[in-house]
PDB file of C-alpha atoms in Angstrom:
ATOM      1  CA  MET A1091       0.621  -0.269  -0.298  1.00 42.00           C
ATOM      2  CA  LYS A1092       3.444   2.686   0.897  1.00 42.00           C
ATOM      3  CA  ILE A1093       4.644   1.629  -2.445  1.00 40.00           C
ATOM      4  CA  LEU A1094       0.811   2.530  -4.492  1.00 37.00           C
ATOM      5  CA  SER A1095       0.929   5.787  -2.727  1.00 44.00           C
ATOM      6  CA  VAL A1096       5.254   6.817  -3.400  1.00 36.00           C
ATOM      7  CA  LEU A1097       4.050   5.595  -7.246  1.00 37.00           C
ATOM      8  CA  LEU A1098       0.508   7.676  -6.871  1.00 42.00           C
ATOM      9  CA  LEU A1099       2.393  10.688  -5.428  1.00 43.00           C
ATOM     10  CA  LEU A1100       5.333  10.411  -7.958  1.00 41.00           C
ATOM     11  CA  LEU A1101       3.202  10.456 -11.273  1.00 44.00           C
ATOM     12  CA  CYS A1102       1.493  13.517  -9.957  1.00 47.00           C
ATOM     13  CA  SER A1103       4.413  15.510  -9.541  1.00 43.00           C
ATOM     14  CA  LEU A1104       4.609  15.222 -13.367  1.00 42.00           C
ATOM     15  CA  PRO A1105       4.697  18.177 -15.287  1.00 43.00           C
ATOM     16  CA  ALA A1106       1.222  18.062 -18.014  1.00 40.00           C
ATOM     17  CA  PHE A1107       4.017  18.989 -20.995  1.00 42.00           C
ATOM     18  CA  ALA A1108       2.848  15.174 -21.589  1.00 59.00           C
ATOM     19  CA  LYS A1109       0.284  16.103 -23.355  1.00 77.00           C
ATOM     20  CA  LYS A1110       1.179  17.328 -27.277  1.00 81.00           C
ATOM     21  CA  PRO A1111       1.212  21.683 -27.046  1.00 90.00           C
ATOM     22  CA  ILE A1112      -1.404  23.075 -28.940  1.00 95.00           C
ATOM     23  CA  ARG A1113      -0.256  25.849 -31.109  1.00 96.00           C
ATOM     24  CA  VAL A1114      -1.583  29.146 -32.602  1.00 97.00           C
ATOM     25  CA  VAL A1115      -1.668  27.334 -35.859  1.00 98.00           C
ATOM     26  CA  ASP A1116      -4.084  25.192 -34.346  1.00 98.00           C
ATOM     27  CA  VAL A1117      -6.452  27.172 -33.314  1.00 97.00           C
ATOM     28  CA  GLY A1118      -6.620  29.287 -36.678  1.00 98.00           C
ATOM     29  CA  VAL A1119      -6.894  25.944 -38.197  1.00 98.00           C
ATOM     30  CA  MET A1120      -9.435  24.363 -35.524  1.00 98.00           C
ATOM     31  CA  GLY A1121     -11.541  27.574 -35.515  1.00 98.00           C
ATOM     32  CA  LEU A1122     -11.198  27.334 -40.118  1.00 98.00           C
ATOM     33  CA  ALA A1123     -12.693  23.982 -39.529  1.00 98.00           C
ATOM     34  CA  SER A1124     -15.418  24.381 -37.305  1.00 98.00           C
ATOM     35  CA  HIS A1125     -16.825  27.406 -39.895  1.00 98.00           C
ATOM     36  CA  ASP A1126     -16.616  24.956 -42.734  1.00 98.00           C
ATOM     37  CA  LEU A1127     -19.123  22.413 -40.923  1.00 98.00           C
ATOM     38  CA  PHE A1128     -21.046  24.639 -39.049  1.00 97.00           C
ATOM     39  CA  GLN A1129     -23.213  28.640 -40.048  1.00 95.00           C
ATOM     40  CA  TRP A1130     -25.516  28.837 -36.998  1.00 95.00           C
ATOM     41  CA  ASN A1131     -28.268  30.816 -37.472  1.00 94.00           C
ATOM     42  CA  THR A1132     -30.040  32.505 -34.660  1.00 90.00           C
ATOM     43  CA  GLN A1133     -33.292  33.410 -36.149  1.00 91.00           C
ATOM     44  CA  THR A1134     -34.072  29.985 -38.019  1.00 94.00           C
ATOM     45  CA  ARG A1135     -31.489  28.560 -35.275  1.00 93.00           C
ATOM     46  CA  GLU A1136     -30.193  25.977 -37.676  1.00 94.00           C
ATOM     47  CA  ASN A1137     -27.049  25.236 -39.066  1.00 95.00           C
ATOM     48  CA  GLU A1138     -26.131  26.488 -42.430  1.00 95.00           C
ATOM     49  CA  GLU A1139     -22.952  24.537 -43.459  1.00 97.00           C
ATOM     50  CA  ASN A1140     -23.746  21.510 -44.924  1.00 96.00           C
ATOM     51  CA  GLY A1141     -21.354  19.677 -42.163  1.00 97.00           C
ATOM     52  CA  ARG A1142     -18.645  18.394 -44.464  1.00 98.00           C
ATOM     53  CA  PHE A1143     -15.382  19.334 -45.514  1.00 98.00           C
ATOM     54  CA  ASP A1144     -15.081  20.547 -48.733  1.00 98.00           C
ATOM     55  CA  LEU A1145     -14.482  24.403 -47.464  1.00 98.00           C
ATOM     56  CA  SER A1146     -17.364  25.021 -48.704  1.00 98.00           C
ATOM     57  CA  THR A1147     -16.346  28.597 -46.304  1.00 98.00           C
ATOM     58  CA  ILE A1148     -14.489  30.287 -48.336  1.00 98.00           C
ATOM     59  CA  PHE A1149     -15.586  28.911 -52.376  1.00 98.00           C
ATOM     60  CA  ASP A1150     -20.020  28.715 -51.720  1.00 97.00           C
ATOM     61  CA  TYR A1151     -19.931  31.377 -49.580  1.00 97.00           C
ATOM     62  CA  ALA A1152     -21.860  34.202 -51.693  1.00 96.00           C
ATOM     63  CA  ASP A1153     -22.062  32.162 -54.558  1.00 95.00           C
ATOM     64  CA  GLY A1154     -18.320  32.322 -55.181  1.00 95.00           C
ATOM     65  CA  THR A1155     -18.131  35.201 -55.223  1.00 96.00           C
ATOM     66  CA  ARG A1156     -15.536  36.555 -52.030  1.00 97.00           C
ATOM     67  CA  ILE A1157     -12.540  33.448 -52.769  1.00 97.00           C
ATOM     68  CA  HIS A1158      -9.712  36.050 -52.425  1.00 94.00           C
ATOM     69  CA  GLN A1159     -11.796  38.014 -49.692  1.00 95.00           C
ATOM     70  CA  GLY A1160     -11.786  34.754 -47.698  1.00 96.00           C
ATOM     71  CA  GLY A1161     -15.189  33.661 -48.645  1.00 97.00           C
ATOM     72  CA  ASN A1162     -17.348  34.103 -45.109  1.00 97.00           C
ATOM     73  CA  PRO A1163     -16.352  37.191 -43.315  1.00 95.00           C
ATOM     74  CA  LYS A1164     -16.486  34.848 -40.153  1.00 95.00           C
ATOM     75  CA  ASN A1165     -12.895  33.613 -41.350  1.00 97.00           C
ATOM     76  CA  SER A1166     -11.889  37.357 -40.941  1.00 94.00           C
ATOM     77  CA  SER A1167     -12.456  37.128 -37.536  1.00 91.00           C
ATOM     78  CA  ASN A1168      -9.196  36.813 -35.875  1.00 93.00           C
ATOM     79  CA  ALA A1169      -5.424  36.207 -36.876  1.00 95.00           C
ATOM     80  CA  ALA A1170      -5.170  32.794 -36.259  1.00 96.00           C
ATOM     81  CA  VAL A1171      -8.297  31.978 -38.628  1.00 97.00           C
ATOM     82  CA  TYR A1172      -7.293  34.689 -40.986  1.00 97.00           C
ATOM     83  CA  SER A1173      -3.438  33.567 -41.935  1.00 97.00           C
ATOM     84  CA  ILE A1174      -4.801  29.522 -42.480  1.00 98.00           C
ATOM     85  CA  THR A1175      -7.994  31.433 -44.842  1.00 98.00           C
ATOM     86  CA  GLN A1176      -5.405  33.044 -46.803  1.00 97.00           C
ATOM     87  CA  ASN A1177      -3.101  30.737 -46.589  1.00 98.00           C
ATOM     88  CA  LEU A1178      -5.040  27.985 -48.416  1.00 98.00           C
ATOM     89  CA  VAL A1179      -7.145  30.985 -50.577  1.00 98.00           C
ATOM     90  CA  SER A1180      -3.126  32.002 -52.257  1.00 98.00           C
ATOM     91  CA  PHE A1181      -2.424  27.387 -52.586  1.00 98.00           C
ATOM     92  CA  TYR A1182      -5.402  27.740 -54.448  1.00 98.00           C
ATOM     93  CA  ALA A1183      -4.646  31.181 -56.404  1.00 98.00           C
ATOM     94  CA  GLY A1184      -0.932  29.327 -57.415  1.00 98.00           C
ATOM     95  CA  LYS A1185      -2.534  25.773 -58.350  1.00 98.00           C
ATOM     96  CA  LYS A1186      -5.515  27.313 -60.678  1.00 97.00           C
ATOM     97  CA  ALA A1187      -2.819  29.396 -62.420  1.00 97.00           C
ATOM     98  CA  ALA A1188      -0.699  26.950 -62.765  1.00 97.00           C
ATOM     99  CA  LEU A1189      -3.265  24.762 -64.219  1.00 97.00           C
ATOM    100  CA  LEU A1190      -4.568  27.433 -66.238  1.00 96.00           C
ATOM    101  CA  MET A1191      -0.858  28.205 -68.224  1.00 95.00           C
ATOM    102  CA  SER A1192      -0.836  24.619 -69.280  1.00 91.00           C
ATOM    103  CA  ARG A1193      -3.245  26.129 -71.742  1.00 90.00           C
ATOM    104  CA  THR A1194      -4.550  22.326 -70.602  1.00 90.00           C
ATOM    105  CA  VAL A1195      -8.017  23.167 -68.412  1.00 95.00           C
ATOM    106  CA  THR A1196     -10.822  25.706 -68.944  1.00 96.00           C
ATOM    107  CA  GLU A1197     -10.999  28.585 -66.413  1.00 96.00           C
ATOM    108  CA  GLU A1198     -13.452  25.835 -64.991  1.00 97.00           C
ATOM    109  CA  GLN A1199     -11.676  22.908 -65.505  1.00 97.00           C
ATOM    110  CA  ALA A1200      -9.088  24.892 -62.985  1.00 97.00           C
ATOM    111  CA  HIS A1201     -10.810  26.227 -60.789  1.00 97.00           C
ATOM    112  CA  ILE A1202     -12.736  22.305 -60.069  1.00 97.00           C
ATOM    113  CA  ILE A1203      -9.187  21.012 -59.858  1.00 97.00           C
ATOM    114  CA  ALA A1204      -7.204  23.518 -57.648  1.00 98.00           C
ATOM    115  CA  ARG A1205     -10.037  23.652 -54.956  1.00 98.00           C
ATOM    116  CA  GLN A1206      -9.904  19.710 -54.809  1.00 98.00           C
ATOM    117  CA  GLN A1207      -6.283  19.662 -54.313  1.00 98.00           C
ATOM    118  CA  THR A1208      -6.649  22.988 -51.927  1.00 98.00           C
ATOM    119  CA  VAL A1209      -9.366  21.417 -50.155  1.00 98.00           C
ATOM    120  CA  ALA A1210      -6.696  17.975 -50.374  1.00 98.00           C
ATOM    121  CA  PHE A1211      -3.987  20.476 -48.603  1.00 98.00           C
ATOM    122  CA  PHE A1212      -6.251  21.409 -45.918  1.00 98.00           C
ATOM    123  CA  MET A1213      -7.481  18.186 -44.864  1.00 98.00           C
ATOM    124  CA  GLY A1214      -3.386  17.270 -43.535  1.00 98.00           C
ATOM    125  CA  MET A1215      -3.661  21.073 -41.476  1.00 98.00           C
ATOM    126  CA  VAL A1216      -6.717  19.135 -39.857  1.00 98.00           C
ATOM    127  CA  LYS A1217      -5.420  15.918 -38.501  1.00 98.00           C
ATOM    128  CA  GLU A1218      -2.525  17.522 -37.729  1.00 97.00           C
ATOM    129  CA  SER A1219      -4.387  19.663 -35.204  1.00 98.00           C
ATOM    130  CA  TYR A1220      -7.316  17.880 -34.411  1.00 98.00           C
ATOM    131  CA  GLU A1221      -4.701  15.385 -33.116  1.00 96.00           C
ATOM    132  CA  ARG A1222      -2.503  18.131 -31.320  1.00 95.00           C
ATOM    133  CA  PHE A1223      -5.952  19.894 -29.783  1.00 95.00           C
ATOM    134  CA  THR A1224      -7.462  16.219 -28.628  1.00 95.00           C
ATOM    135  CA  ASN A1225      -3.887  14.163 -28.091  1.00 94.00           C
ATOM    136  CA  ALA A1226      -5.678  11.023 -29.956  1.00 94.00           C
ATOM    137  CA  ARG A1227      -5.964   9.655 -33.414  1.00 95.00           C
ATOM    138  CA  PHE A1228      -7.654  11.656 -36.156  1.00 97.00           C
ATOM    139  CA  PRO A1229     -11.048   8.949 -37.019  1.00 96.00           C
ATOM    140  CA  ASP A1230     -10.193   6.634 -39.213  1.00 94.00           C
ATOM    141  CA  TYR A1231     -14.457   5.736 -40.484  1.00 96.00           C
ATOM    142  CA  ALA A1232     -17.127   8.459 -41.671  1.00 97.00           C
ATOM    143  CA  LEU A1233     -20.735   8.765 -40.919  1.00 97.00           C
ATOM    144  CA  ALA A1234     -22.312  10.087 -43.426  1.00 96.00           C
ATOM    145  CA  GLN A1235     -25.588  11.474 -40.532  1.00 96.00           C
ATOM    146  CA  THR A1236     -25.844  15.186 -39.994  1.00 96.00           C
ATOM    147  CA  VAL A1237     -23.297  17.485 -38.159  1.00 97.00           C
ATOM    148  CA  THR A1238     -25.083  18.206 -34.822  1.00 97.00           C
ATOM    149  CA  ASP A1239     -25.771  21.143 -31.583  1.00 97.00           C
ATOM    150  CA  ASP A1240     -24.347  18.211 -29.599  1.00 98.00           C
ATOM    151  CA  GLU A1241     -21.221  19.019 -32.291  1.00 98.00           C
ATOM    152  CA  GLN A1242     -20.805  22.054 -32.184  1.00 98.00           C
ATOM    153  CA  GLY A1243     -21.735  22.900 -28.000  1.00 98.00           C
ATOM    154  CA  VAL A1244     -18.293  20.920 -27.843  1.00 98.00           C
ATOM    155  CA  MET A1245     -16.700  23.150 -30.711  1.00 98.00           C
ATOM    156  CA  ARG A1246     -18.274  26.126 -28.646  1.00 98.00           C
ATOM    157  CA  ALA A1247     -16.944  24.967 -24.992  1.00 98.00           C
ATOM    158  CA  LEU A1248     -13.466  23.988 -26.773  1.00 97.00           C
ATOM    159  CA  HIS A1249     -12.878  28.022 -26.749  1.00 97.00           C
ATOM    160  CA  ASP A1250     -11.617  26.834 -23.404  1.00 97.00           C
ATOM    161  CA  ILE A1251      -7.953  27.186 -25.332  1.00 96.00           C
ATOM    162  CA  LEU A1252      -8.739  30.224 -27.068  1.00 97.00           C
ATOM    163  CA  PRO A1253      -5.181  32.695 -26.431  1.00 96.00           C
ATOM    164  CA  GLY A1254      -6.849  36.186 -25.912  1.00 96.00           C
ATOM    165  CA  LYS A1255      -3.731  37.121 -26.313  1.00 94.00           C
ATOM    166  CA  ILE A1256      -0.175  35.881 -28.428  1.00 91.00           C
ATOM    167  CA  TYR A1257       3.569  37.142 -28.877  1.00 86.00           C
ATOM    168  CA  VAL A1258       5.060  38.914 -31.678  1.00 84.00           C
ATOM    169  CA  ASN A1259       7.224  39.974 -33.870  1.00 78.00           C
ATOM    170  CA  ARG A1260       6.917  43.737 -35.008  1.00 75.00           C
ATOM    171  CA  ASN A1261       9.405  45.788 -36.002  1.00 73.00           C
ATOM    172  CA  LEU A1262      12.505  43.743 -34.681  1.00 73.00           C
ATOM    173  CA  THR A1263      11.016  43.420 -31.361  1.00 78.00           C
ATOM    174  CA  ARG A1264       8.762  41.656 -29.336  1.00 80.00           C
ATOM    175  CA  GLU A1265       5.034  42.745 -28.733  1.00 84.00           C
ATOM    176  CA  VAL A1266       1.952  41.566 -27.429  1.00 89.00           C
ATOM    177  CA  PHE A1267      -1.067  41.119 -29.686  1.00 90.00           C
ATOM    178  CA  GLU A1268      -4.544  41.237 -28.909  1.00 93.00           C
ATOM    179  CA  VAL A1269      -6.562  38.705 -30.963  1.00 93.00           C
ATOM    180  CA  THR A1270      -9.483  40.358 -30.115  1.00 94.00           C
ATOM    181  CA  ASP A1271      -9.019  43.509 -31.527  1.00 93.00           C
ATOM    182  CA  PHE A1272     -11.689  44.117 -34.506  1.00 91.00           C
ATOM    183  CA  ARG A1273      -8.740  45.892 -36.054  1.00 91.00           C
ATOM    184  CA  LEU A1274      -5.980  43.949 -35.745  1.00 90.00           C
ATOM    185  CA  ALA A1275      -8.745  40.674 -36.731  1.00 92.00           C
ATOM    186  CA  MET A1276      -6.836  40.872 -40.374  1.00 94.00           C
ATOM    187  CA  THR A1277      -3.406  39.934 -39.750  1.00 92.00           C
ATOM    188  CA  GLN A1278      -1.165  37.821 -41.007  1.00 93.00           C
ATOM    189  CA  LEU A1279       0.704  36.142 -38.522  1.00 94.00           C
ATOM    190  CA  SER A1280       4.691  34.370 -40.039  1.00 93.00           C
ATOM    191  CA  PRO A1281       5.056  31.152 -39.721  1.00 93.00           C
ATOM    192  CA  THR A1282       6.947  31.975 -36.873  1.00 91.00           C
ATOM    193  CA  GLU A1283       4.193  33.658 -35.090  1.00 93.00           C
ATOM    194  CA  MET A1284       1.632  30.230 -35.759  1.00 95.00           C
ATOM    195  CA  MET A1285       4.243  28.164 -34.220  1.00 94.00           C
ATOM    196  CA  LYS A1286       3.818  29.100 -31.060  1.00 93.00           C
ATOM    197  CA  PRO A1287       2.276  27.447 -28.004  1.00 94.00           C
ATOM    198  CA  VAL A1288      -1.267  28.267 -26.498  1.00 95.00           C
ATOM    199  CA  LYS A1289      -1.556  27.958 -23.067  1.00 93.00           C
ATOM    200  CA  PHE A1290      -3.466  24.026 -22.487  1.00 93.00           C
ATOM    201  CA  TYR A1291      -7.034  23.762 -21.130  1.00 95.00           C
ATOM    202  CA  ASP A1292      -7.844  25.410 -17.759  1.00 96.00           C
ATOM    203  CA  GLY A1293     -11.064  25.608 -17.741  1.00 97.00           C
ATOM    204  CA  LYS A1294     -11.351  29.542 -18.410  1.00 97.00           C
ATOM    205  CA  TYR A1295     -11.977  31.744 -21.320  1.00 98.00           C
ATOM    206  CA  ASP A1296      -9.061  34.130 -21.310  1.00 97.00           C
ATOM    207  CA  GLU A1297      -9.936  37.158 -20.012  1.00 96.00           C
ATOM    208  CA  GLU A1298     -10.676  39.493 -23.957  1.00 96.00           C
ATOM    209  CA  TYR A1299     -13.560  37.165 -24.972  1.00 97.00           C
ATOM    210  CA  LEU A1300     -15.813  38.162 -22.213  1.00 97.00           C
ATOM    211  CA  HIS A1301     -16.138  41.961 -23.151  1.00 95.00           C
ATOM    212  CA  VAL A1302     -14.525  41.979 -27.417  1.00 95.00           C
ATOM    213  CA  VAL A1303     -15.492  44.814 -29.817  1.00 92.00           C
ATOM    214  CA  VAL A1304     -17.787  44.149 -32.772  1.00 88.00           C
ATOM    215  CA  PRO A1305     -17.069  47.755 -34.280  1.00 86.00           C
ATOM    216  CA  GLY A1306     -20.774  48.945 -35.619  1.00 81.00           C
ATOM    217  CA  PHE A1307     -23.033  52.446 -36.512  1.00 78.00           C
ATOM    218  CA  PRO A1308     -23.167  54.217 -34.091  1.00 83.00           C
ATOM    219  CA  ASP A1309     -21.677  52.627 -31.304  1.00 83.00           C
ATOM    220  CA  PRO A1310     -19.948  49.310 -30.775  1.00 87.00           C
ATOM    221  CA  THR A1311     -21.086  46.595 -29.836  1.00 91.00           C
ATOM    222  CA  ILE A1312     -19.275  44.281 -26.866  1.00 94.00           C
ATOM    223  CA  ILE A1313     -20.287  40.571 -26.990  1.00 95.00           C
ATOM    224  CA  ASN A1314     -19.240  38.371 -23.409  1.00 97.00           C
ATOM    225  CA  LEU A1315     -18.051  34.679 -25.954  1.00 97.00           C
ATOM    226  CA  GLN A1316     -18.604  32.507 -22.783  1.00 98.00           C
ATOM    227  CA  ALA A1317     -21.892  33.995 -21.865  1.00 98.00           C
ATOM    228  CA  ILE A1318     -22.999  33.449 -26.067  1.00 97.00           C
ATOM    229  CA  ASP A1319     -21.902  29.916 -25.700  1.00 98.00           C
ATOM    230  CA  GLN A1320     -23.209  29.074 -22.609  1.00 98.00           C
ATOM    231  CA  SER A1321     -27.046  30.224 -23.599  1.00 97.00           C
ATOM    232  CA  PHE A1322     -26.202  28.487 -26.725  1.00 97.00           C
ATOM    233  CA  ILE A1323     -25.271  25.378 -25.106  1.00 98.00           C
ATOM    234  CA  ALA A1324     -28.379  25.060 -22.475  1.00 98.00           C
ATOM    235  CA  GLU A1325     -30.457  26.299 -25.011  1.00 97.00           C
ATOM    236  CA  GLN A1326     -29.509  23.616 -27.774  1.00 97.00           C
ATOM    237  CA  THR A1327     -27.815  20.529 -25.889  1.00 97.00           C
ATOM    238  CA  ASN A1328     -28.387  18.963 -22.650  1.00 94.00           C
ATOM    239  CA  TYR A1329     -24.459  20.075 -21.499  1.00 98.00           C
ATOM    240  CA  ASN A1330     -23.859  22.944 -18.954  1.00 97.00           C
ATOM    241  CA  LEU A1331     -20.971  24.944 -19.945  1.00 98.00           C
ATOM    242  CA  ASP A1332     -20.012  24.959 -16.345  1.00 98.00           C
ATOM    243  CA  ASP A1333     -19.427  20.632 -16.243  1.00 98.00           C
ATOM    244  CA  MET A1334     -17.969  20.877 -19.249  1.00 98.00           C
ATOM    245  CA  LEU A1335     -14.859  23.897 -18.843  1.00 98.00           C
ATOM    246  CA  ALA A1336     -14.927  21.901 -15.021  1.00 97.00           C
ATOM    247  CA  GLU A1337     -13.436  18.901 -17.240  1.00 96.00           C
ATOM    248  CA  LEU A1338     -11.996  20.634 -19.624  1.00 96.00           C
ATOM    249  CA  GLN A1339      -9.333  22.181 -16.305  1.00 95.00           C
ATOM    250  CA  PHE A1340      -9.144  19.179 -14.947  1.00 94.00           C
ATOM    251  CA  TYR A1341      -7.785  17.329 -18.406  1.00 94.00           C
ATOM    252  CA  GLY A1342      -5.438  20.010 -18.786  1.00 92.00           C
ATOM    253  CA  GLN A1343      -4.353  19.433 -15.232  1.00 90.00           C
ATOM    254  CA  PHE A1344      -4.526  15.419 -15.389  1.00 82.00           C
ATOM    255  CA  PRO A1345      -0.905  14.151 -15.295  1.00 61.00           C
ATOM    256  CA  PHE A1346      -1.183  11.359 -17.167  1.00 68.00           C
ATOM    257  CA  PHE A1347      -1.072  10.761 -20.671  1.00 64.00           C
ATOM    258  CA  GLY A1348      -4.959  10.751 -21.873  1.00 85.00           C
ATOM    259  CA  ASN A1349      -6.614  12.209 -24.822  1.00 93.00           C
ATOM    260  CA  LEU A1350      -9.488  14.727 -25.135  1.00 95.00           C
ATOM    261  CA  VAL A1351     -11.463  12.466 -26.555  1.00 95.00           C
ATOM    262  CA  HIS A1352     -11.798   9.262 -23.991  1.00 93.00           C
ATOM    263  CA  PHE A1353     -10.915  11.263 -20.563  1.00 93.00           C
ATOM    264  CA  THR A1354     -14.115  13.212 -21.130  1.00 95.00           C
ATOM    265  CA  SER A1355     -17.411  12.620 -21.360  1.00 96.00           C
ATOM    266  CA  PHE A1356     -18.738  15.086 -24.233  1.00 97.00           C
ATOM    267  CA  GLY A1357     -14.983  14.397 -26.218  1.00 96.00           C
ATOM    268  CA  TYR A1358     -16.658  11.557 -28.295  1.00 97.00           C
ATOM    269  CA  HIS A1359     -18.738  13.936 -29.965  1.00 98.00           C
ATOM    270  CA  LEU A1360     -15.445  15.520 -31.270  1.00 97.00           C
ATOM    271  CA  GLU A1361     -14.298  12.050 -32.691  1.00 97.00           C
ATOM    272  CA  ASN A1362     -17.879  11.869 -34.145  1.00 98.00           C
ATOM    273  CA  LEU A1363     -18.212  15.001 -36.088  1.00 98.00           C
ATOM    274  CA  PHE A1364     -14.541  14.784 -38.038  1.00 98.00           C
ATOM    275  CA  ALA A1365     -15.491  11.469 -38.848  1.00 98.00           C
ATOM    276  CA  LYS A1366     -18.494  13.054 -39.994  1.00 98.00           C
ATOM    277  CA  GLY A1367     -16.748  15.726 -42.011  1.00 98.00           C
ATOM    278  CA  ILE A1368     -14.278  13.678 -43.866  1.00 98.00           C
ATOM    279  CA  CYS A1369     -17.185  10.898 -44.914  1.00 97.00           C
ATOM    280  CA  ASN A1370     -17.532  11.380 -48.886  1.00 96.00           C
ATOM    281  CA  LYS A1371     -20.931  11.789 -49.290  1.00 96.00           C
ATOM    282  CA  TYR A1372     -23.454  14.656 -48.602  1.00 96.00           C
ATOM    283  CA  VAL A1373     -26.367  14.099 -46.150  1.00 93.00           C
ATOM    284  CA  ASP A1374     -28.690  14.472 -48.800  1.00 92.00           C
ATOM    285  CA  GLY A1375     -26.891  11.191 -50.516  1.00 93.00           C
ATOM    286  CA  SER A1376     -24.616  13.184 -52.409  1.00 95.00           C
ATOM    287  CA  PRO A1377     -21.181  13.052 -53.685  1.00 96.00           C
ATOM    288  CA  ASN A1378     -18.576  14.595 -51.162  1.00 97.00           C
ATOM    289  CA  THR A1379     -16.532  15.673 -54.893  1.00 96.00           C
ATOM    290  CA  TRP A1380     -14.023  18.377 -53.388  1.00 97.00           C
ATOM    291  CA  ASN A1381     -12.788  16.512 -50.827  1.00 96.00           C
ATOM    292  CA  THR A1382     -10.728  13.667 -52.607  1.00 94.00           C
ATOM    293  CA  VAL A1383      -9.785  12.361 -49.233  1.00 94.00           C
ATOM    294  CA  ALA A1384     -12.921  11.729 -48.185  1.00 94.00           C
ATOM    295  CA  VAL A1385     -13.552   8.173 -46.403  1.00 93.00           C
ATOM    296  CA  GLU A1386     -16.441   6.525 -47.765  1.00 93.00           C
ATOM    297  CA  CYS A1387     -18.810   6.354 -45.116  1.00 93.00           C
ATOM    298  CA  TYR A1388     -22.239   4.470 -44.900  1.00 82.00           C
TER     299      TYR A1388
END
């Protein structure tokens, strides 16, 4: 019994960094992934996205007229997501230009192929960021189902990880960058800045997200992201944000190896969500031709 107590003491003294570090790039990738799966309409209380990874949030928003602006304005809501969005738009533009220079395809064919290549590139990023976010393997199966409010609720609870501030290198100095400052939202972060680690799950929203200034006329609006998420989760799911944050805090402090999917009571929704996202069919049964790395599902 004494030996067991000593072992437990030693294990509990291990640092929490046994889990994979989460970086700014992961925040951007997972944020854009969420936008690709969900577009919540507060009036109809319905999801207007198709629940599949196809970058429709960029390529189909406003009938495809805003591709080079990043599609949905939400994709410019903070520097991390904006940086990923712009990297993908640049990747798409480069691929399309190369195809057109070959003079073997039409404009429409070049668009189709370049979009498929961009989605495949994005899916590689999603897999890596998912595994760092959860410390679990990316799902190797796919579900031909619609995404649910419970799954969106889990993604909202993961706002716990959002950094209020990050350090950037500007004008040869190290500066504090406030992520929620709308004046800085459309800032392209450097590769070095994107690889900076963020604070692990601690069950708290950073202070900056409790009073986000949204520009407007005649006066700006102040929103509390935690209160918005709390309301959604209470109204649309069977979960409670406070309880979810308490679980995330415990997960973040737990010293053993483990993963968020199996460690928390709600993590399995995250795995199911991404398994739906990689399905090669939409909910109506039509093929997801944009995601060429999608998994066959039933």
